[in-house]
Structures are given as structure tokens and as C-alpha cells.
Coordinates of C-alpha atoms and ligand atoms in Angstrom, one line a residue:
X211 CA -7.3 222.6 201.8
X212 CA -4.3 224.6 200.9
X213 CA -4.2 227.7 198.9
X214 CA -2.5 225.8 196.1
X215 CA -5.4 223.4 195.9
X216 CA -7.9 226.1 195.6
X217 CA -6.1 227.5 192.7
X218 CA -5.8 224.0 191.2
X219 CA -9.5 223.3 191.3
X220 CA -10.5 226.2 189.2
X221 CA -12.6 224.5 186.6
X222 CA -11.7 224.2 183.0
X223 CA -14.8 223.9 181.0
X224 CA -14.7 221.8 178.0
X225 CA -17.8 221.4 176.0
X226 CA -17.9 218.3 173.9
X227 CA -20.6 218.1 171.3
X228 CA -22.1 214.7 171.2
X229 CA -23.0 213.8 167.7
X230 CA -24.5 210.4 167.1
X231 CA -22.7 208.6 164.4
X232 CA -22.2 205.2 163.0
X233 CA -19.0 203.3 163.9
X234 CA -15.8 204.6 162.5
X235 CA -12.9 202.6 161.1
X236 CA -10.2 205.0 162.2
X237 CA -10.2 207.2 165.3
X238 CA -9.9 210.9 164.6
X239 CA -8.8 213.2 167.3
X240 CA -10.1 216.6 167.8
X241 CA -7.8 219.1 169.5
X242 CA -10.0 220.7 172.1
X243 CA -7.8 223.8 172.6
X244 CA -4.3 224.9 172.1
X245 CA -2.0 223.4 174.7
X246 CA -2.8 224.8 178.1
X247 CA 0.3 226.0 180.0
X248 CA 1.0 226.4 183.7
X249 CA -1.6 223.9 184.8
X250 CA -1.4 223.2 188.5
X251 CA 0.0 219.9 189.7
X252 CA -3.4 219.0 191.2
X253 CA -5.5 220.1 188.3
X254 CA -9.0 218.6 187.9
X255 CA -10.4 218.5 184.4
X256 CA -14.1 218.8 183.9
X257 CA -15.6 217.5 180.7
X258 CA -19.1 218.6 179.8
X259 CA -21.5 216.9 177.3
X260 CA -24.7 218.1 175.8
X261 CA -26.4 214.8 176.6
X262 CA -26.3 212.3 179.5
X263 CA -23.5 209.8 179.3
X264 CA -23.7 206.1 180.0
X265 CA -21.9 205.5 183.2
X266 CA -20.4 202.2 182.0
X267 CA -18.5 204.0 179.4
X268 CA -16.9 206.3 181.9
X269 CA -13.7 204.3 182.5
X270 CA -9.9 204.6 182.0
X271 CA -10.1 202.9 178.6
X272 CA -12.1 205.8 177.3
X273 CA -10.7 208.6 179.4
X274 CA -7.0 208.6 180.3
X275 CA -3.9 210.8 180.5
X276 CA -0.6 210.2 178.9
X277 CA 2.6 211.9 179.7
X278 CA 5.0 213.1 176.9
X279 CA 7.3 210.2 177.8
X280 CA 4.6 207.7 177.2
X281 CA 3.5 206.9 180.7
X282 CA -0.3 206.3 180.8
X283 CA -2.1 207.5 183.8
X284 CA -5.5 206.2 184.9
X285 CA -7.1 209.1 186.7
X286 CA -10.1 208.7 189.0
X287 CA -13.3 209.7 187.1
X288 CA -16.7 210.7 188.4
X289 CA -19.9 211.3 186.6
X290 CA -22.3 214.0 187.7
X291 CA -25.9 213.2 188.7
X292 CA -27.3 214.5 185.5
X293 CA -24.8 212.5 183.6
X294 CA -23.5 215.4 181.6
X295 CA -20.2 216.2 183.4
X296 CA -17.2 214.0 184.0
X297 CA -14.6 215.1 186.5
X298 CA -11.0 213.9 185.9
X299 CA -9.1 214.0 189.1
X300 CA -5.4 214.6 189.4
X301 CA -3.1 211.7 190.3
X302 CA -2.8 211.2 194.0
X303 CA 0.7 212.7 194.2
X304 CA -0.1 215.3 191.6
X305 CA 1.3 215.8 188.1
X306 CA 5.0 216.2 187.6
X307 CA 6.0 219.8 187.6
X308 CA 7.0 221.1 184.1
X309 CA 5.9 217.7 182.5
X310 CA 3.7 217.7 179.4
X311 CA 0.5 215.6 179.4
X312 CA -2.3 214.8 177.1
X313 CA -5.9 214.1 178.2
X314 CA -7.7 211.7 175.9
X315 CA -11.4 211.3 175.6
X316 CA -12.1 208.5 173.1
X317 CA -15.2 208.4 170.9
X318 CA -16.1 205.2 172.8
X319 CA -17.9 207.4 175.3
X320 CA -21.6 206.5 174.8
X321 CA -24.8 208.4 175.5
X322 CA -27.6 207.0 177.5
X323 CA -29.9 207.6 174.7
X324 CA -29.6 204.7 172.4
X325 CA -26.0 203.9 173.4
X326 CA -24.7 206.2 170.7
X327 CA -21.0 207.0 170.4
X328 CA -19.3 210.2 169.6
X329 CA -18.1 210.9 166.0
X330 CA -14.5 211.6 167.1
X331 CA -12.3 211.4 170.1
X332 CA -11.0 214.5 171.8
X333 CA -7.7 215.4 173.3
X334 CA -6.3 218.3 175.3
X335 CA -2.5 218.9 175.8
X336 CA -1.4 220.6 179.0
X337 CA 1.9 221.5 180.7
X338 CA 2.2 221.5 184.5
X339 CA 3.6 224.6 186.1
X340 CA 6.9 224.7 188.0
X341 CA 6.7 223.1 191.4
X342 CA 4.6 225.5 193.5
X343 CA 6.5 224.1 196.5
X344 CA 9.5 226.1 195.4
X345 CA 7.6 229.3 196.0
X346 CA 5.5 228.2 199.0
X347 CA 7.3 225.5 200.8
X348 CA 5.0 223.1 202.6
X349 CA 5.6 220.3 204.9
X350 CA 6.1 217.1 203.0
X351 CA 3.0 215.0 202.8
X352 CA 4.7 211.8 203.8
X353 CA 6.1 213.4 207.0
X354 CA 3.2 215.4 208.4
X355 CA 4.7 215.6 211.9
X356 CA 8.4 216.3 211.3
X357 CA 10.5 215.9 214.4
X358 CA 11.5 219.2 216.0
X359 CA 15.1 220.3 215.4
X360 CA 17.2 218.5 218.0
X361 CA 18.4 220.9 220.6
X362 CA 22.1 221.4 220.3
X363 CA 23.7 219.5 223.1
X364 CA 24.6 222.1 225.8
X365 CA 28.4 222.4 225.9
X366 CA 29.9 221.7 229.3
X367 CA 32.4 224.2 230.7
X368 CA 35.5 222.3 231.8
X369 CA 37.7 225.3 232.8
X370 CA 37.9 229.0 233.0
X371 CA 40.8 231.0 231.7
X372 CA 42.0 234.5 232.6
X373 CA 44.2 236.2 230.0
X374 CA 47.7 236.9 231.2
X375 CA 49.1 238.5 228.1
X376 CA 48.4 242.1 227.0
X377 CA 46.4 240.7 224.0
X378 CA 45.4 237.2 223.1
X379 CA 44.2 236.4 219.5
X380 CA 41.0 234.5 219.0
X381 CA 41.3 232.0 216.2
X382 CA 38.7 230.2 214.1
X383 CA 40.7 226.9 214.4
X384 CA 42.9 225.3 217.0
X385 CA 46.0 226.6 215.2
X386 CA 48.0 229.8 214.7
X387 CA 46.9 229.5 211.0
X388 CA 43.3 229.9 212.0
X389 CA 41.5 233.0 210.9
X390 CA 41.8 235.8 213.6
X391 CA 38.3 236.5 214.8
X392 CA 39.2 239.0 217.5
X393 CA 41.3 239.6 220.6
X394 CA 41.0 239.2 224.3
X395 CA 42.8 241.6 226.7
X396 CA 44.8 241.1 229.9
X397 CA 42.5 240.0 232.7
X398 CA 39.6 238.9 230.4
X399 CA 37.9 235.8 231.6
X400 CA 36.6 233.1 229.3
X401 CA 34.8 229.8 229.7
X402 CA 36.6 226.8 228.1
X403 CA 34.8 223.8 226.7
X404 CA 37.7 221.6 225.7
X405 CA 41.4 221.6 225.0
X406 CA 43.1 220.5 221.8
X407 CA 46.8 220.5 222.4
X408 CA 47.6 224.1 223.4
X409 CA 44.2 225.4 222.2
X410 CA 41.3 226.1 224.4
X411 CA 37.9 226.0 222.8
X412 CA 35.8 229.0 223.7
X413 CA 32.7 230.7 222.4
X414 CA 33.1 234.1 220.7
X415 CA 30.1 236.0 219.3
X416 CA 28.1 232.8 219.5
X417 CA 30.6 230.8 217.4
X418 CA 33.2 228.2 218.4
X419 CA 36.7 229.8 218.6
X420 CA 40.1 229.0 220.1
X421 CA 42.7 230.7 222.1
X422 CA 46.2 229.6 223.1
X423 CA 46.2 228.3 226.7
X424 CA 49.8 229.4 227.5
X425 CA 48.6 233.0 227.8
X426 CA 45.8 232.2 230.3
X427 CA 45.7 231.3 233.9
X428 CA 43.5 228.2 233.9
X429 CA 41.1 226.9 236.6
X430 CA 39.3 223.6 236.4
X431 CA 35.5 224.2 236.8
X432 CA 34.7 223.5 240.4
X433 CA 38.2 222.4 241.2
X434 CA 41.1 223.6 243.3
X435 CA 43.6 226.1 242.0
X436 CA 46.1 223.5 241.0
X437 CA 43.7 220.8 239.9
X438 CA 44.6 219.5 236.5
X439 CA 47.5 221.9 236.0
X440 CA 50.2 220.4 233.9
X441 CA 53.3 221.4 235.9
X442 CA 56.6 220.5 234.3
X443 CA 59.2 219.9 237.1
X444 CA 62.7 220.0 235.7
X445 CA 65.6 218.5 237.8
X446 CA 68.7 220.3 236.5
X447 CA 71.8 218.5 235.2
X448 CA 72.2 214.7 235.3
X449 CA 74.4 211.9 234.4
X450 CA 77.8 213.2 233.2
X451 CA 76.8 216.7 234.1
X452 CA 76.8 216.8 238.0
X453 CA 76.3 220.5 238.3
X454 CA 77.5 222.2 241.5
X455 CA 79.6 220.1 243.9
X456 CA 80.8 220.7 247.4
X457 CA 81.5 218.7 250.5
X458 CA 80.6 215.4 248.7
X459 CA 77.2 216.7 247.7
X460 CA 76.2 216.7 244.0
X461 CA 73.7 219.1 242.6
X462 CA 72.2 216.6 240.1
X463 CA 71.2 214.3 242.9
X464 CA 69.7 217.0 245.2
X465 CA 67.8 218.5 242.2
X466 CA 66.3 215.1 241.3
X467 CA 65.3 214.1 244.8
X468 CA 63.6 217.5 245.5
X469 CA 61.9 217.5 242.1
X470 CA 60.5 214.0 242.7
X471 CA 59.1 215.1 246.1
X472 CA 57.5 218.2 244.5
X473 CA 55.9 215.9 241.9
X474 CA 54.5 213.7 244.6
X475 CA 53.0 216.7 246.5
X476 CA 51.5 218.1 243.3
X477 CA 49.9 214.8 242.4
X478 CA 48.3 214.5 245.8
X479 CA 46.8 218.0 245.2
X480 CA 45.2 216.8 242.0
X481 CA 47.7 218.5 239.6
X482 CA 49.4 216.7 236.8
X483 CA 53.2 216.9 237.5
X484 CA 55.5 216.0 234.7
X485 CA 59.1 215.3 235.5
X486 CA 61.6 216.1 232.7
X487 CA 63.9 213.4 234.1
X488 CA 63.1 210.9 236.9
X489 CA 66.5 209.3 237.0
X490 CA 70.1 210.2 236.6
X491 CA 70.2 210.8 232.9
X492 CA 71.3 213.7 230.8
X493 CA 68.9 216.0 229.0
X494 CA 70.1 219.0 227.0
X495 CA 68.8 222.4 227.8
X496 CA 67.0 222.5 224.4
X497 CA 65.6 219.1 225.1
X498 CA 64.1 220.3 228.4
X499 CA 62.3 223.2 226.7
X500 CA 61.1 221.0 223.9
X501 CA 59.8 218.5 226.3
X502 CA 57.7 221.1 228.2
X503 CA 56.2 222.0 224.9
X504 CA 55.7 218.4 223.8
X505 CA 53.7 217.6 227.0
X506 CA 51.6 220.8 226.7
X507 CA 52.8 222.1 230.0
X508 CA 51.1 224.9 231.9
X509 CA 53.9 225.8 234.2
X510 CA 57.7 225.1 234.3
X511 CA 59.8 224.9 237.4
X512 CA 63.5 224.1 237.1
X513 CA 65.2 222.9 240.3
X514 CA 68.9 223.8 240.9
X515 CA 71.5 224.1 243.6
X516 CA 74.2 226.7 243.7
X517 CA 78.0 226.8 244.2
X518 CA 80.3 229.8 245.0
X519 CA 82.6 230.8 247.8
X520 CA 81.9 229.3 251.2
X521 CA 80.4 232.5 252.5
X522 CA 77.7 232.6 249.8
X523 CA 74.4 231.2 251.0
X524 CA 70.7 231.3 250.6
X525 CA 68.0 230.7 248.0
X526 CA 67.2 232.7 244.9
X527 CA 64.6 232.3 242.2
X528 CA 64.8 233.5 238.6
X529 CA 62.4 234.4 235.9
X530 CA 63.1 235.7 232.4
X531 CA 62.3 239.2 231.1
X532 CA 63.2 238.3 227.5
X533 CA 60.0 236.6 226.6
X534 CA 57.3 238.3 224.6
X535 CA 54.7 237.2 227.1
X536 CA 54.3 235.7 230.5
X537 CA 57.0 237.8 232.1
X538 CA 54.5 238.9 234.7
X539 CA 53.4 235.3 235.4
X540 CA 57.1 234.2 235.6
X541 CA 57.9 237.0 238.1
X542 CA 54.8 236.2 240.2
X543 CA 55.6 232.5 240.3
X544 CA 59.2 233.3 241.3
X545 CA 58.0 235.5 244.0
X546 CA 55.6 233.0 245.6
X547 CA 58.2 230.2 245.5
X548 CA 60.9 232.5 246.9
X549 CA 58.7 233.6 249.8
X550 CA 58.2 229.9 250.7
X551 CA 61.9 229.0 250.5
X552 CA 62.6 231.8 252.9
X553 CA 59.6 231.3 255.3
X554 CA 59.1 227.5 255.2
X555 CA 62.7 226.3 254.8
X556 CA 64.4 229.3 256.5
X557 CA 66.8 230.0 253.7
X558 CA 68.6 233.4 253.4
X559 CA 66.7 235.5 251.0
X560 CA 68.8 236.3 247.9
X561 CA 65.7 237.5 246.1
X562 CA 63.8 237.2 242.9
X563 CA 65.8 238.1 239.9
X564 CA 65.5 238.3 236.2
X565 CA 68.0 236.1 234.3
X566 CA 68.7 234.7 230.9
X567 CA 69.1 231.0 231.8
X568 CA 68.3 229.0 228.7
X569 CA 65.4 227.0 230.1
X570 CA 63.4 230.0 231.3
X571 CA 64.4 232.3 228.4
X572 CA 63.2 229.9 225.7
X573 CA 60.0 228.6 227.4
X574 CA 56.9 230.6 226.6
X575 CA 54.9 229.1 229.4
X576 CA 55.3 230.8 232.9
X577 CA 58.6 229.4 234.0
X578 CA 61.1 229.9 236.8
X579 CA 64.5 228.5 237.8
X580 CA 65.0 227.9 241.6
X581 CA 68.3 227.8 243.3
X582 CA 67.6 226.0 246.6
X583 CA 70.9 226.9 248.3
X584 CA 74.7 226.6 248.1
X585 CA 76.4 223.2 248.4
X586 CA 79.6 225.2 249.0
X587 CA 78.2 226.7 252.2
X588 CA 78.2 224.3 255.2
X589 CA 74.9 225.6 256.6
X590 CA 73.1 225.3 253.3
X591 CA 74.7 222.0 252.5
X592 CA 73.5 220.5 255.8
X593 CA 69.9 221.3 254.7
X594 CA 70.4 220.2 251.1
X595 CA 71.6 216.8 252.2
X596 CA 68.9 216.3 254.9
X597 CA 65.9 214.2 254.2
X598 CA 63.7 216.4 256.4
X599 CA 64.8 219.5 254.7
X600 CA 64.4 218.1 251.3
X601 CA 60.7 217.6 252.3
X602 CA 60.6 221.2 253.3
X603 CA 62.2 222.4 250.1
X604 CA 59.6 220.3 248.2
X605 CA 56.8 221.7 250.3
X606 CA 58.0 225.2 249.7
X607 CA 58.0 224.9 246.0
X608 CA 54.6 223.2 246.1
X609 CA 53.2 225.9 248.3
X610 CA 54.7 228.5 246.0
X611 CA 52.9 226.9 243.0
X612 CA 49.6 226.7 244.8
X613 CA 49.9 230.3 246.0
X614 CA 50.7 231.4 242.4
X615 CA 47.6 229.7 241.1
X616 CA 45.4 231.0 243.9
X617 CA 46.3 234.6 243.0
X618 CA 43.9 236.2 240.7
X619 CA 45.1 238.0 237.6
X620 CA 45.0 241.6 238.6
Ligands
LIG166 ZN1 72.3 224.0 238.2

């Protein structure tokens, strides 16, 4: 029994005087009391008589309840052993909160002594209190064993990210329009649950939040350093734009061939290489940058071949210092690739240099421009046109990318 029911069973004593009378033509009602307010929804009424009542007359024709809107209720009735008390039970589901009711006791109630009827009928108005459930919520009767709250499905970490910019804004939505919830700092590590375009879903203060993936070094959970990395490989020039030329060699052809070999290597390592062009076609510089963005690239490597005086030789790799972020990452990537061009291919080392080449200046992702060697130098040209050396160039660039990804953010 709940506390609410104990309150509801407080008895309301109503003494009905039983006066034997002759039959009446019309039924007169006697108001027992002024309307009773704030009656509990499970109120039991007790009607007391000064004589024993004939049990046959204790029925819902003689005792009933009507709501203000006219609905007639047939409450359960019970007669006490001495026959002097009738208990009127509440409806099974209780009375409606705030609804007005009237309890009727007709004069048809008869006494055991001589089957005498009452002189008049009696009635009691009452108003049910506000729903007690509002103050003391209880489990719903019809659902006594509610299912426990389903455990939120544990999110699976797909990647980790290490911040590569000085600060990285945390957003409420996968958009720069999202409310700024906080900031990560250079070197901070986060667990990533999913990617939406450039946006990595993380958890921040127990809430779902998003950061831009371009300013993080990503690592697939349980994977190798390059696994899943979206590496844009850009073969410079193309079609009507041959680039550097010397001794019958054309830059656009060398670039494309080496880029395709790099892509094959990367694919074998589980990365996702994306070629800007995979045939002899022309793509504008702007188009190359836009494409890298369109494919949501993680890294950008542009492959070129040089031309100058016959004496100029060797490899050089460029990064941009003009970008707001990722200068450090671009410089690091340029360094790891340049090391490989010198050590794997045996190219003369012209060094890692900052430059304003369009495709690295306008890309926000870590990006470099590689000059493999000089078609105008006979020694370099021999390598650049050799199938074996093209494999080495491709291996050098691939190794440089792997080495870049394997280096932790300091
Ligand atoms: Zn070029």
C-alpha cells in the first residue's frame, strides 16, 4: 500500500438517519455536506446508518456516483457485518484528478426491519484533488517492471588525432559555424569516433564535439602509420602544358609516371592515394587545390621535374611558409621526402626550401612540391627516363610519406 492510498482511505463518516416513511411520489435529495474538496483519487466513502440495512438494497441502482459531465459510475459496495455501514470503493483506476463527482444514496435503501425505506435520498458532492502523481511520481500501474534504460551503445574509436596547429577549435557541429566549445593545443591527442567530411567527431567534456582533421596527424586505430591516409598525389603539368623539356624528355610524362607508381605503392600499404590526374590532361593550379579539398585529402604531394642550365642537377623539395597552419607539417614532410631522394635515389641534395608555388601556398593540408631532378642535366635525365629509377623515385616519395606519418608530433 502506498502512502497515497493510506491518505485516501481516511474515512469520511456520514450518518444517515433512517426514518421509516410511506412511499413518496417525488424523490427529494438531502445534501449531506457542502462539497468536499481535494478528495483523493482513491477515496473510499463510508455511509453509516442507525439501523441494519437489507443487503438486497445495497446495489448500484441505489448507490452510485455521477461525474459532472454525466458519466455514471457503478462503484463496488460492501455492507458491514452489523448491516449499518456501507463502504463505497473508488473506481479501479481511481477518480479523475480535478473532476467533480456526486455520490447518490437513493431512498430505495431499505432497512431489515420491516423493509422500510428512507424518507429522502442523500447526495454528497466532491472534487478530486490534483493528480498526486505530479508531486510523487510512481511507476505506472500498467507497466510494473519497466525496462531499464538501454545502455548507450559504446562508441568505437576509429582513429586517433594529434593536433598539429598551435590551437584547434572544438565545435558543437561538424562545421565552422558550430558553436566553439573549447580549444585543443599543439600536441594534444584525441580519440576520433567518425569523420564527416573534414570533421572528426570527438568527445569533449562528455559531449559529442568536432574538430577539423586538417590540423591533426591521424592514425587509424590499430593500423599502420599510413593506413587510411587520403594522400593526394599531383602529377604536375599535362596536355598542352609539357613543363620542363630537355633531351627529348618531357616533364609532364615523367611526373605522371612517377605519381602513378607512388599511388600504387601507397595503395599496397593500405593508404588511400588520390591522383589529381591519371592521364595526359590539363588541370589548372586552382583546380588541383580545389580537387584536394573536394576529396578531403590528408596530405598533398606535387611531383615535378626541373629545367635550368646543363650544370644544374639534383633534387629539391618545397613547402610553403605562407599558410596560417601546417607549415611545420609541410616542412617535416619535405624533409622526410628529400632525405629519401638523396639516400634512395642518390640525387644531389639541393635541400628543403620554402617557396610560394601556388599548389602548396593555397593548400591548407600539409603539402609539398617535389622536384625530382633536371631534365636539362644529362646525369639526372638518365635517371628520370629510366624505368628502374622511376621505381626508386616512387619508392623514395613513398618512404618519405611513411616516415612523415611515423614521426610523432613533438
Ligand atoms: Zn613543373
